[in-house]
Amino acid sequence: MTKPASPVASRWALPKHDDWSTPFAEVLLEQLDLRPGLTILDIASGHGIPTFYLAEQVGPAGKVTGIDASRSQVASARAIQGTELPWLRFECLDMRALPASFPSFERITGNLSVMFFRPHRFDAVRGLIEHLEPGGQLVLTFPSLGTFDSIWRRIDQEMGRYGLVIERERLAAHVAERPSAEDARGWLERLEMERVDVVERPLEVASGPGPRFLTHPLLRGGFLDDAYECFDDPRLAEEVMIRVSDDVESMRPLVAQRCVMTGWKREGARAS
């Protein structure tokens, strides 16, 4: 592989105030062969981390398309962009069902994207690779199996004290459903990608007890919400989760696994 070009000076650097998207984007960029003039599809682009940075780095000779299924996220990204980076565009599209007429790209990236591939993750990855140019690179990040294991163990323990059988089964199913690094490697190898690599990097999250834990912006959305969904009785859910939240000390460290999966499409492979 040719050595990537040095990054250009950035007006669109990854935001330092974002404690979730930015750390995952950093591991994405570590694996991405990024250079001026590339065409890039950035899926689950949200409000533009790292889409804006990618567009800045490829420059006007390149082209970046960010797609997201959320109209509000796309509208937010367009508002941030304004008239800047005219070779970047945002579209509202479901990355799991790209139309056959959708173009192919030299790179496909997706920060914190794999969790949105449900229910058929392998099929979603295969569909993306159909829009990857031969010789092109796919790089996706996601919180993998093992993320916040100490929290799940503590919630399961509290459910056990209450004698909650069905709730514990639901929690176990939520945890097991999270894809692992081995799953990611298996998808890429089944799709005959080359230079496959899957790396996990820990990310420790800080939180105090009580309401600070239960309303933590990184823990509540997509993580603690899974635990609440295990209960049929909202009052019981709140009672159990309050007891858990008061025992944060026993759960430290609160560690997420930043998983990045990457592979290259064979030169002789067909692109859509």
GROMACS .gro file of N, CA and C in nm, residues 48-189:
model
  426
   48GLY      N    1  -2.177   1.473   1.125
   48GLY     CA    2  -2.056   1.499   1.049
   48GLY      C    3  -1.923   1.463   1.112
   49ILE      N    4  -1.921   1.370   1.208
   49ILE     CA    5  -1.795   1.323   1.266
   49ILE      C    6  -1.770   1.182   1.214
   50PRO      N    7  -1.673   1.161   1.127
   50PRO     CA    8  -1.568   1.252   1.081
   50PRO      C    9  -1.589   1.304   0.938
   51THR      N   10  -1.713   1.311   0.890
   51THR     CA   11  -1.739   1.342   0.749
   51THR      C   12  -1.673   1.471   0.703
   52PHE      N   13  -1.686   1.577   0.785
   52PHE     CA   14  -1.628   1.705   0.746
   52PHE      C   15  -1.477   1.696   0.734
   53TYR      N   16  -1.415   1.627   0.828
   53TYR     CA   17  -1.270   1.610   0.823
   53TYR      C   18  -1.228   1.534   0.697
   54LEU      N   19  -1.302   1.427   0.662
   54LEU     CA   20  -1.271   1.350   0.543
   54LEU      C   21  -1.278   1.438   0.418
   55ALA      N   22  -1.385   1.518   0.411
   55ALA     CA   23  -1.402   1.605   0.294
   55ALA      C   24  -1.288   1.705   0.283
   56GLU      N   25  -1.248   1.761   0.396
   56GLU     CA   26  -1.138   1.856   0.395
   56GLU      C   27  -1.009   1.791   0.345
   57GLN      N   28  -0.986   1.668   0.385
   57GLN     CA   29  -0.862   1.599   0.349
   57GLN      C   30  -0.859   1.556   0.203
   58VAL      N   31  -0.973   1.516   0.145
   58VAL     CA   32  -0.970   1.474   0.005
   58VAL      C   33  -0.961   1.596  -0.087
   59GLY      N   34  -1.010   1.711  -0.039
   59GLY     CA   35  -1.000   1.834  -0.116
   59GLY      C   36  -1.094   1.840  -0.234
   60PRO      N   37  -1.090   1.950  -0.309
   60PRO     CA   38  -1.185   1.971  -0.420
   60PRO      C   39  -1.169   1.873  -0.534
   61ALA      N   40  -1.056   1.802  -0.541
   61ALA     CA   41  -1.039   1.700  -0.644
   61ALA      C   42  -1.112   1.571  -0.608
   62GLY      N   43  -1.156   1.560  -0.484
   62GLY     CA   44  -1.226   1.441  -0.439
   62GLY      C   45  -1.375   1.465  -0.427
   63LYS      N   46  -1.443   1.368  -0.366
   63LYS     CA   47  -1.587   1.378  -0.346
   63LYS      C   48  -1.624   1.295  -0.225
   64VAL      N   49  -1.703   1.352  -0.134
   64VAL     CA   50  -1.748   1.281  -0.016
   64VAL      C   51  -1.900   1.290  -0.009
   65THR      N   52  -1.964   1.176   0.013
   65THR     CA   53  -2.109   1.171   0.033
   65THR      C   54  -2.136   1.113   0.171
   66GLY      N   55  -2.206   1.188   0.254
   66GLY     CA   56  -2.247   1.140   0.385
   66GLY      C   57  -2.393   1.102   0.381
   67ILE      N   58  -2.427   0.981   0.427
   67ILE     CA   59  -2.567   0.938   0.429
   67ILE      C   60  -2.609   0.899   0.570
   68ASP      N   61  -2.733   0.928   0.601
   68ASP     CA   62  -2.790   0.893   0.731
   68ASP      C   63  -2.940   0.874   0.712
   69ALA      N   64  -2.998   0.782   0.789
   69ALA     CA   65  -3.141   0.755   0.778
   69ALA      C   66  -3.225   0.862   0.849
   70SER      N   67  -3.161   0.944   0.931
   70SER     CA   68  -3.233   1.046   1.007
   70SER      C   69  -3.236   1.179   0.930
   71ARG      N   70  -3.356   1.224   0.897
   71ARG     CA   71  -3.368   1.352   0.826
   71ARG      C   72  -3.317   1.468   0.911
   72SER      N   73  -3.341   1.460   1.041
   72SER     CA   74  -3.296   1.570   1.128
   72SER      C   75  -3.144   1.576   1.136
   73GLN      N   76  -3.079   1.460   1.137
   73GLN     CA   77  -2.933   1.459   1.139
   73GLN      C   78  -2.876   1.514   1.008
   74VAL      N   79  -2.938   1.477   0.897
   74VAL     CA   80  -2.893   1.528   0.768
   74VAL      C   81  -2.911   1.679   0.761
   75ALA      N   82  -3.027   1.726   0.809
   75ALA     CA   83  -3.052   1.871   0.809
   75ALA      C   84  -2.951   1.944   0.896
   76SER      N   85  -2.917   1.885   1.011
   76SER     CA   86  -2.819   1.946   1.101
   76SER      C   87  -2.682   1.953   1.034
   77ALA      N   88  -2.640   1.844   0.968
   77ALA     CA   89  -2.510   1.843   0.901
   77ALA      C   90  -2.506   1.947   0.789
   78ARG      N   91  -2.614   1.957   0.713
   78ARG     CA   92  -2.619   2.057   0.605
   78ARG      C   93  -2.610   2.199   0.660
   79ALA      N   94  -2.673   2.221   0.776
   79ALA     CA   95  -2.668   2.354   0.836
   79ALA      C   96  -2.527   2.388   0.882
   80ILE      N   97  -2.458   2.290   0.937
   80ILE     CA   98  -2.319   2.310   0.979
   80ILE      C   99  -2.231   2.340   0.857
   81GLN      N  100  -2.255   2.268   0.750
   81GLN     CA  101  -2.174   2.283   0.628
   81GLN      C  102  -2.193   2.420   0.564
   82GLY      N  103  -2.315   2.465   0.556
   82GLY     CA  104  -2.341   2.591   0.487
   82GLY      C  105  -2.294   2.584   0.343
   83THR      N  106  -2.212   2.680   0.303
   83THR     CA  107  -2.160   2.682   0.166
   83THR      C  108  -2.016   2.630   0.157
   84GLU      N  109  -1.967   2.576   0.269
   84GLU     CA  110  -1.829   2.524   0.272
   84GLU      C  111  -1.821   2.387   0.205
   85LEU      N  112  -1.700   2.348   0.167
   85LEU     CA  113  -1.671   2.215   0.115
   85LEU      C  114  -1.774   2.171   0.011
   86PRO      N  115  -1.781   2.241  -0.102
   86PRO     CA  116  -1.885   2.211  -0.201
   86PRO      C  117  -1.876   2.072  -0.263
   87TRP      N  118  -1.766   2.000  -0.246
   87TRP     CA  119  -1.753   1.864  -0.296
   87TRP      C  120  -1.808   1.761  -0.194
   88LEU      N  121  -1.867   1.811  -0.086
   88LEU     CA  122  -1.932   1.726   0.014
   88LEU      C  123  -2.082   1.744   0.005
   89ARG      N  124  -2.156   1.632   0.009
   89ARG     CA  125  -2.301   1.643   0.014
   89ARG      C  126  -2.355   1.541   0.113
   90PHE      N  127  -2.466   1.575   0.175
   90PHE     CA  128  -2.535   1.487   0.270
   90PHE      C  129  -2.669   1.445   0.211
   91GLU      N  130  -2.701   1.315   0.225
   91GLU     CA  131  -2.827   1.262   0.175
   91GLU      C  132  -2.894   1.178   0.282
   92CYS      N  133  -3.026   1.174   0.278
   92CYS     CA  134  -3.104   1.090   0.368
   92CYS      C  135  -3.129   0.957   0.298
   93LEU      N  136  -3.055   0.854   0.339
   93LEU     CA  137  -3.065   0.721   0.279
   93LEU      C  138  -3.044   0.615   0.385
   94ASP      N  139  -3.108   0.500   0.365
   94ASP     CA  140  -3.088   0.384   0.451
   94ASP      C  141  -2.968   0.306   0.398
   95MET      N  142  -2.861   0.300   0.475
   95MET     CA  143  -2.739   0.235   0.430
   95MET      C  144  -2.758   0.085   0.412
   96ARG      N  145  -2.867   0.029   0.469
   96ARG     CA  146  -2.893  -0.114   0.454
   96ARG      C  147  -2.960  -0.147   0.322
   97ALA      N  148  -3.004  -0.046   0.247
   97ALA     CA  149  -3.077  -0.071   0.123
   97ALA      C  150  -3.045   0.037   0.021
   98LEU      N  151  -2.919   0.046  -0.017
   98LEU     CA  152  -2.879   0.145  -0.117
   98LEU      C  153  -2.932   0.103  -0.253
   99PRO      N  154  -2.984   0.197  -0.331
   99PRO     CA  155  -3.036   0.162  -0.463
   99PRO      C  156  -2.925   0.114  -0.556
  100ALA      N  157  -2.961   0.027  -0.651
  100ALA     CA  158  -2.862  -0.027  -0.744
  100ALA      C  159  -2.795   0.084  -0.824
  101SER      N  160  -2.866   0.194  -0.845
  101SER     CA  161  -2.811   0.306  -0.922
  101SER      C  162  -2.713   0.392  -0.843
  102PHE      N  163  -2.701   0.365  -0.714
  102PHE     CA  164  -2.611   0.444  -0.630
  102PHE      C  165  -2.467   0.419  -0.675
  103PRO      N  166  -2.383   0.522  -0.681
  103PRO     CA  167  -2.247   0.505  -0.735
  103PRO      C  168  -2.156   0.423  -0.644
  104SER      N  169  -2.040   0.391  -0.695
  104SER     CA  170  -1.936   0.322  -0.618
  104SER      C  171  -1.830   0.422  -0.575
  105PHE      N  172  -1.757   0.386  -0.469
  105PHE     CA  173  -1.661   0.477  -0.407
  105PHE      C  174  -1.530   0.404  -0.382
  106GLU      N  175  -1.423   0.485  -0.372
  106GLU     CA  176  -1.291   0.427  -0.344
  106GLU      C  177  -1.273   0.394  -0.196
  107ARG      N  178  -1.346   0.460  -0.110
  107ARG     CA  179  -1.345   0.431   0.032
  107ARG      C  180  -1.489   0.435   0.084
  108ILE      N  181  -1.521   0.344   0.175
  108ILE     CA  182  -1.648   0.350   0.248
  108ILE      C  183  -1.615   0.348   0.396
  109THR      N  184  -1.660   0.450   0.468
  109THR     CA  185  -1.634   0.462   0.611
  109THR      C  186  -1.766   0.469   0.685
  110GLY      N  187  -1.761   0.436   0.812
  110GLY     CA  188  -1.881   0.446   0.894
  110GLY      C  189  -1.844   0.448   1.041
  111ASN      N  190  -1.855   0.563   1.104
  111ASN     CA  191  -1.819   0.575   1.244
  111ASN      C  192  -1.940   0.542   1.330
  112LEU      N  193  -1.923   0.447   1.422
  112LEU     CA  194  -2.034   0.404   1.509
  112LEU      C  195  -2.154   0.360   1.424
  113SER      N  196  -2.124   0.281   1.322
  113SER     CA  197  -2.225   0.249   1.221
  113SER      C  198  -2.285   0.110   1.233
  114VAL      N  199  -2.207   0.012   1.278
  114VAL     CA  200  -2.249  -0.128   1.267
  114VAL      C  201  -2.373  -0.158   1.350
  115MET      N  202  -2.395  -0.085   1.461
  115MET     CA  203  -2.514  -0.110   1.542
  115MET      C  204  -2.643  -0.080   1.466
  116PHE      N  205  -2.633   0.001   1.360
  116PHE     CA  206  -2.752   0.034   1.281
  116PHE      C  207  -2.777  -0.066   1.168
  117PHE      N  208  -2.695  -0.169   1.157
  117PHE     CA  209  -2.711  -0.268   1.051
  117PHE      C  210  -2.816  -0.375   1.086
  118ARG      N  211  -2.867  -0.373   1.208
  118ARG     CA  212  -2.964  -0.474   1.247
  118ARG      C  213  -3.086  -0.471   1.157
  119PRO      N  214  -3.154  -0.583   1.134
  119PRO     CA  215  -3.130  -0.713   1.196
  119PRO      C  216  -3.032  -0.803   1.120
  120HIS      N  217  -2.990  -0.766   0.999
  120HIS     CA  218  -2.908  -0.855   0.917
  120HIS      C  219  -2.775  -0.787   0.888
  121ARG      N  220  -2.684  -0.794   0.983
  121ARG     CA  221  -2.560  -0.719   0.973
  121ARG      C  222  -2.473  -0.765   0.856
  122PHE      N  223  -2.461  -0.896   0.839
  122PHE     CA  224  -2.376  -0.945   0.731
  122PHE      C  225  -2.428  -0.897   0.596
  123ASP      N  226  -2.558  -0.904   0.577
  123ASP     CA  227  -2.617  -0.858   0.451
  123ASP      C  228  -2.592  -0.709   0.429
  124ALA      N  229  -2.595  -0.632   0.538
  124ALA     CA  230  -2.570  -0.487   0.527
  124ALA      C  231  -2.427  -0.460   0.483
  125VAL      N  232  -2.331  -0.534   0.541
  125VAL     CA  233  -2.191  -0.517   0.501
  125VAL      C  234  -2.173  -0.558   0.355
  126ARG      N  235  -2.234  -0.668   0.317
  126ARG     CA  236  -2.223  -0.713   0.177
  126ARG      C  237  -2.280  -0.608   0.082
  127GLY      N  238  -2.393  -0.548   0.119
  127GLY     CA  239  -2.452  -0.444   0.034
  127GLY      C  240  -2.361  -0.324   0.018
  128LEU      N  241  -2.291  -0.287   0.125
  128LEU     CA  242  -2.197  -0.176   0.116
  128LEU      C  243  -2.081  -0.208   0.021
  129ILE      N  244  -2.029  -0.328   0.034
  129ILE     CA  245  -1.914  -0.366  -0.048
  129ILE      C  246  -1.949  -0.369  -0.196
  130GLU      N  247  -2.077  -0.390  -0.227
  130GLU     CA  248  -2.121  -0.383  -0.367
  130GLU      C  249  -2.100  -0.243  -0.425
  131HIS      N  250  -2.090  -0.142  -0.337
  131HIS     CA  251  -2.068  -0.004  -0.381
  131HIS      C  252  -1.926   0.043  -0.352
  132LEU      N  253  -1.836  -0.052  -0.332
  132LEU     CA  254  -1.694  -0.021  -0.312
  132LEU      C  255  -1.618  -0.057  -0.439
  133GLU      N  256  -1.537   0.036  -0.487
  133GLU     CA  257  -1.459   0.011  -0.607
  133GLU      C  258  -1.358  -0.101  -0.582
  134PRO      N  259  -1.329  -0.184  -0.686
  134PRO     CA  260  -1.221  -0.281  -0.671
  134PRO      C  261  -1.092  -0.211  -0.628
  135GLY      N  262  -1.025  -0.269  -0.529
  135GLY     CA  263  -0.906  -0.205  -0.474
  135GLY      C  264  -0.937  -0.101  -0.369
  136GLY      N  265  -1.065  -0.082  -0.338
  136GLY     CA  266  -1.106   0.017  -0.239
  136GLY      C  267  -1.110  -0.039  -0.098
  137GLN      N  268  -1.117   0.051   0.001
  137GLN     CA  269  -1.108   0.013   0.141
  137GLN      C  270  -1.238   0.044   0.214
  138LEU      N  271  -1.279  -0.050   0.300
  138LEU     CA  272  -1.392  -0.034   0.391
  138LEU      C  273  -1.339  -0.020   0.533
  139VAL      N  274  -1.385   0.082   0.607
  139VAL     CA  275  -1.344   0.100   0.747
  139VAL      C  276  -1.468   0.138   0.828
  140LEU      N  277  -1.505   0.054   0.925
  140LEU     CA  278  -1.623   0.078   1.008
  140LEU      C  279  -1.585   0.065   1.154
  141THR      N  280  -1.645   0.147   1.240
  141THR     CA  281  -1.624   0.135   1.385
  141THR      C  282  -1.756   0.109   1.456
  142PHE      N  283  -1.744   0.045   1.573
  142PHE     CA  284  -1.863   0.016   1.655
  142PHE      C  285  -1.819  -0.026   1.795
  143PRO      N  286  -1.905  -0.008   1.895
  143PRO     CA  287  -1.875  -0.062   2.029
  143PRO      C  288  -1.904  -0.211   2.029
  144SER      N  289  -1.802  -0.291   2.050
  144SER     CA  290  -1.814  -0.436   2.032
  144SER      C  291  -1.852  -0.507   2.162
  145LEU      N  292  -1.877  -0.636   2.147
  145LEU     CA  293  -1.910  -0.722   2.261
  145LEU      C  294  -1.803  -0.704   2.369
  146GLY      N  295  -1.847  -0.686   2.492
  146GLY     CA  296  -1.755  -0.656   2.602
  146GLY      C  297  -1.768  -0.512   2.648
  147THR      N  298  -1.834  -0.428   2.567
  147THR     CA  299  -1.856  -0.289   2.605
  147THR      C  300  -1.943  -0.280   2.730
  148PHE      N  301  -1.891  -0.213   2.833
  148PHE     CA  302  -1.961  -0.190   2.960
  148PHE      C  303  -2.004  -0.321   3.028
  149ASP      N  304  -1.919  -0.425   3.017
  149ASP     CA  305  -1.951  -0.553   3.080
  149ASP      C  306  -1.977  -0.540   3.229
  150SER      N  307  -1.903  -0.453   3.296
  150SER     CA  308  -1.921  -0.440   3.441
  150SER      C  309  -2.060  -0.388   3.476
  151ILE      N  310  -2.116  -0.304   3.388
  151ILE     CA  311  -2.251  -0.253   3.411
  151ILE      C  312  -2.353  -0.365   3.395
  152TRP      N  313  -2.337  -0.443   3.287
  152TRP     CA  314  -2.434  -0.552   3.264
  152TRP      C  315  -2.431  -0.652   3.378
  153ARG      N  316  -2.310  -0.683   3.428
  153ARG     CA  317  -2.300  -0.779   3.539
  153ARG      C  318  -2.370  -0.726   3.663
  154ARG      N  319  -2.354  -0.596   3.689
  154ARG     CA  320  -2.416  -0.540   3.810
  154ARG      C  321  -2.569  -0.535   3.797
  155ILE      N  322  -2.619  -0.503   3.678
  155ILE     CA  323  -2.764  -0.503   3.657
  155ILE      C  324  -2.819  -0.644   3.671
  156ASP      N  325  -2.749  -0.740   3.612
  156ASP     CA  326  -2.793  -0.880   3.622
  156ASP      C  327  -2.796  -0.925   3.768
  157GLN      N  328  -2.695  -0.884   3.845
  157GLN     CA  329  -2.690  -0.919   3.987
  157GLN      C  330  -2.811  -0.862   4.061
  158GLU      N  331  -2.845  -0.738   4.034
  158GLU     CA  332  -2.958  -0.676   4.102
  158GLU      C  333  -3.090  -0.742   4.060
  159MET      N  334  -3.101  -0.772   3.932
  159MET     CA  335  -3.221  -0.844   3.887
  159MET      C  336  -3.235  -0.978   3.958
  160GLY      N  337  -3.121  -1.046   3.980
  160GLY     CA  338  -3.123  -1.173   4.051
  160GLY      C  339  -3.172  -1.157   4.194
  161ARG      N  340  -3.133  -1.049   4.259
  161ARG     CA  341  -3.179  -1.025   4.397
  161ARG      C  342  -3.329  -1.006   4.403
  162TYR      N  343  -3.386  -0.954   4.296
  162TYR     CA  344  -3.531  -0.935   4.289
  162TYR      C  345  -3.603  -1.059   4.237
  163GLY      N  346  -3.528  -1.161   4.200
  163GLY     CA  347  -3.589  -1.282   4.146
  163GLY      C  348  -3.651  -1.264   4.009
  164LEU      N  349  -3.592  -1.178   3.927
  164LEU     CA  350  -3.650  -1.144   3.796
  164LEU      C  351  -3.591  -1.236   3.688
  165VAL      N  352  -3.662  -1.341   3.656
  165VAL     CA  353  -3.613  -1.440   3.561
  165VAL      C  354  -3.624  -1.390   3.417
  166ILE      N  355  -3.742  -1.345   3.379
  166ILE     CA  356  -3.764  -1.302   3.240
  166ILE      C  357  -3.677  -1.181   3.208
  167GLU      N  358  -3.668  -1.087   3.300
  167GLU     CA  359  -3.588  -0.967   3.278
  167GLU      C  360  -3.441  -1.001   3.258
  168ARG      N  361  -3.391  -1.099   3.335
  168ARG     CA  362  -3.251  -1.140   3.320
  168ARG      C  363  -3.227  -1.206   3.185
  169GLU      N  364  -3.324  -1.283   3.139
  169GLU     CA  365  -3.311  -1.347   3.008
  169GLU      C  366  -3.308  -1.241   2.897
  170ARG      N  367  -3.391  -1.140   2.911
  170ARG     CA  368  -3.394  -1.032   2.811
  170ARG      C  369  -3.262  -0.955   2.811
  171LEU      N  370  -3.209  -0.929   2.931
  171LEU     CA  371  -3.081  -0.857   2.940
  171LEU      C  372  -2.970  -0.938   2.874
  172ALA      N  373  -2.966  -1.067   2.902
  172ALA     CA  374  -2.863  -1.153   2.843
  172ALA      C  375  -2.873  -1.152   2.691
  173ALA      N  376  -2.995  -1.149   2.639
  173ALA     CA  377  -3.014  -1.146   2.494
  173ALA      C  378  -2.964  -1.014   2.435
  174HIS      N  379  -2.990  -0.903   2.505
  174HIS     CA  380  -2.941  -0.772   2.459
  174HIS      C  381  -2.788  -0.772   2.450
  175VAL      N  382  -2.725  -0.824   2.555
  175VAL     CA  383  -2.578  -0.822   2.560
  175VAL      C  384  -2.520  -0.912   2.453
  176ALA      N  385  -2.576  -1.032   2.437
  176ALA     CA  386  -2.523  -1.129   2.340
  176ALA      C  387  -2.541  -1.081   2.197
  177GLU      N  388  -2.639  -0.995   2.174
  177GLU     CA  389  -2.667  -0.948   2.038
  177GLU      C  390  -2.561  -0.851   1.986
  178ARG      N  391  -2.484  -0.792   2.077
  178ARG     CA  392  -2.381  -0.697   2.034
  178ARG      C  393  -2.273  -0.772   1.957
  179PRO      N  394  -2.235  -0.724   1.838
  179PRO     CA  395  -2.135  -0.797   1.758
  179PRO      C  396  -1.997  -0.792   1.821
  180SER      N  397  -1.921  -0.897   1.796
  180SER     CA  398  -1.785  -0.906   1.849
  180SER      C  399  -1.684  -0.877   1.740
  181ALA      N  400  -1.559  -0.861   1.782
  181ALA     CA  401  -1.451  -0.844   1.685
  181ALA      C  402  -1.439  -0.966   1.596
  182GLU      N  403  -1.463  -1.084   1.653
  182GLU     CA  404  -1.457  -1.207   1.574
  182GLU      C  405  -1.568  -1.210   1.469
  183ASP      N  406  -1.688  -1.161   1.506
  183ASP     CA  407  -1.796  -1.151   1.408
  183ASP      C  408  -1.753  -1.064   1.290
  184ALA      N  409  -1.697  -0.948   1.320
  184ALA     CA  410  -1.658  -0.854   1.215
  184ALA      C  411  -1.555  -0.916   1.122
  185ARG      N  412  -1.457  -0.981   1.180
  185ARG     CA  413  -1.354  -1.046   1.097
  185ARG      C  414  -1.418  -1.153   1.008
  186GLY      N  415  -1.510  -1.228   1.064
  186GLY     CA  416  -1.576  -1.334   0.988
  186GLY      C  417  -1.655  -1.279   0.870
  187TRP      N  418  -1.724  -1.165   0.889
  187TRP     CA  419  -1.799  -1.106   0.778
  187TRP      C  420  -1.705  -1.071   0.662
  188LEU      N  421  -1.595  -1.005   0.695
  188LEU     CA  422  -1.504  -0.959   0.590
  188LEU      C  423  -1.436  -1.077   0.520
  189GLU      N  424  -1.402  -1.179   0.594
  189GLU     CA  425  -1.339  -1.295   0.533
  189GLU      C  426  -1.438  -1.371   0.445
   0.00000   0.00000   0.00000
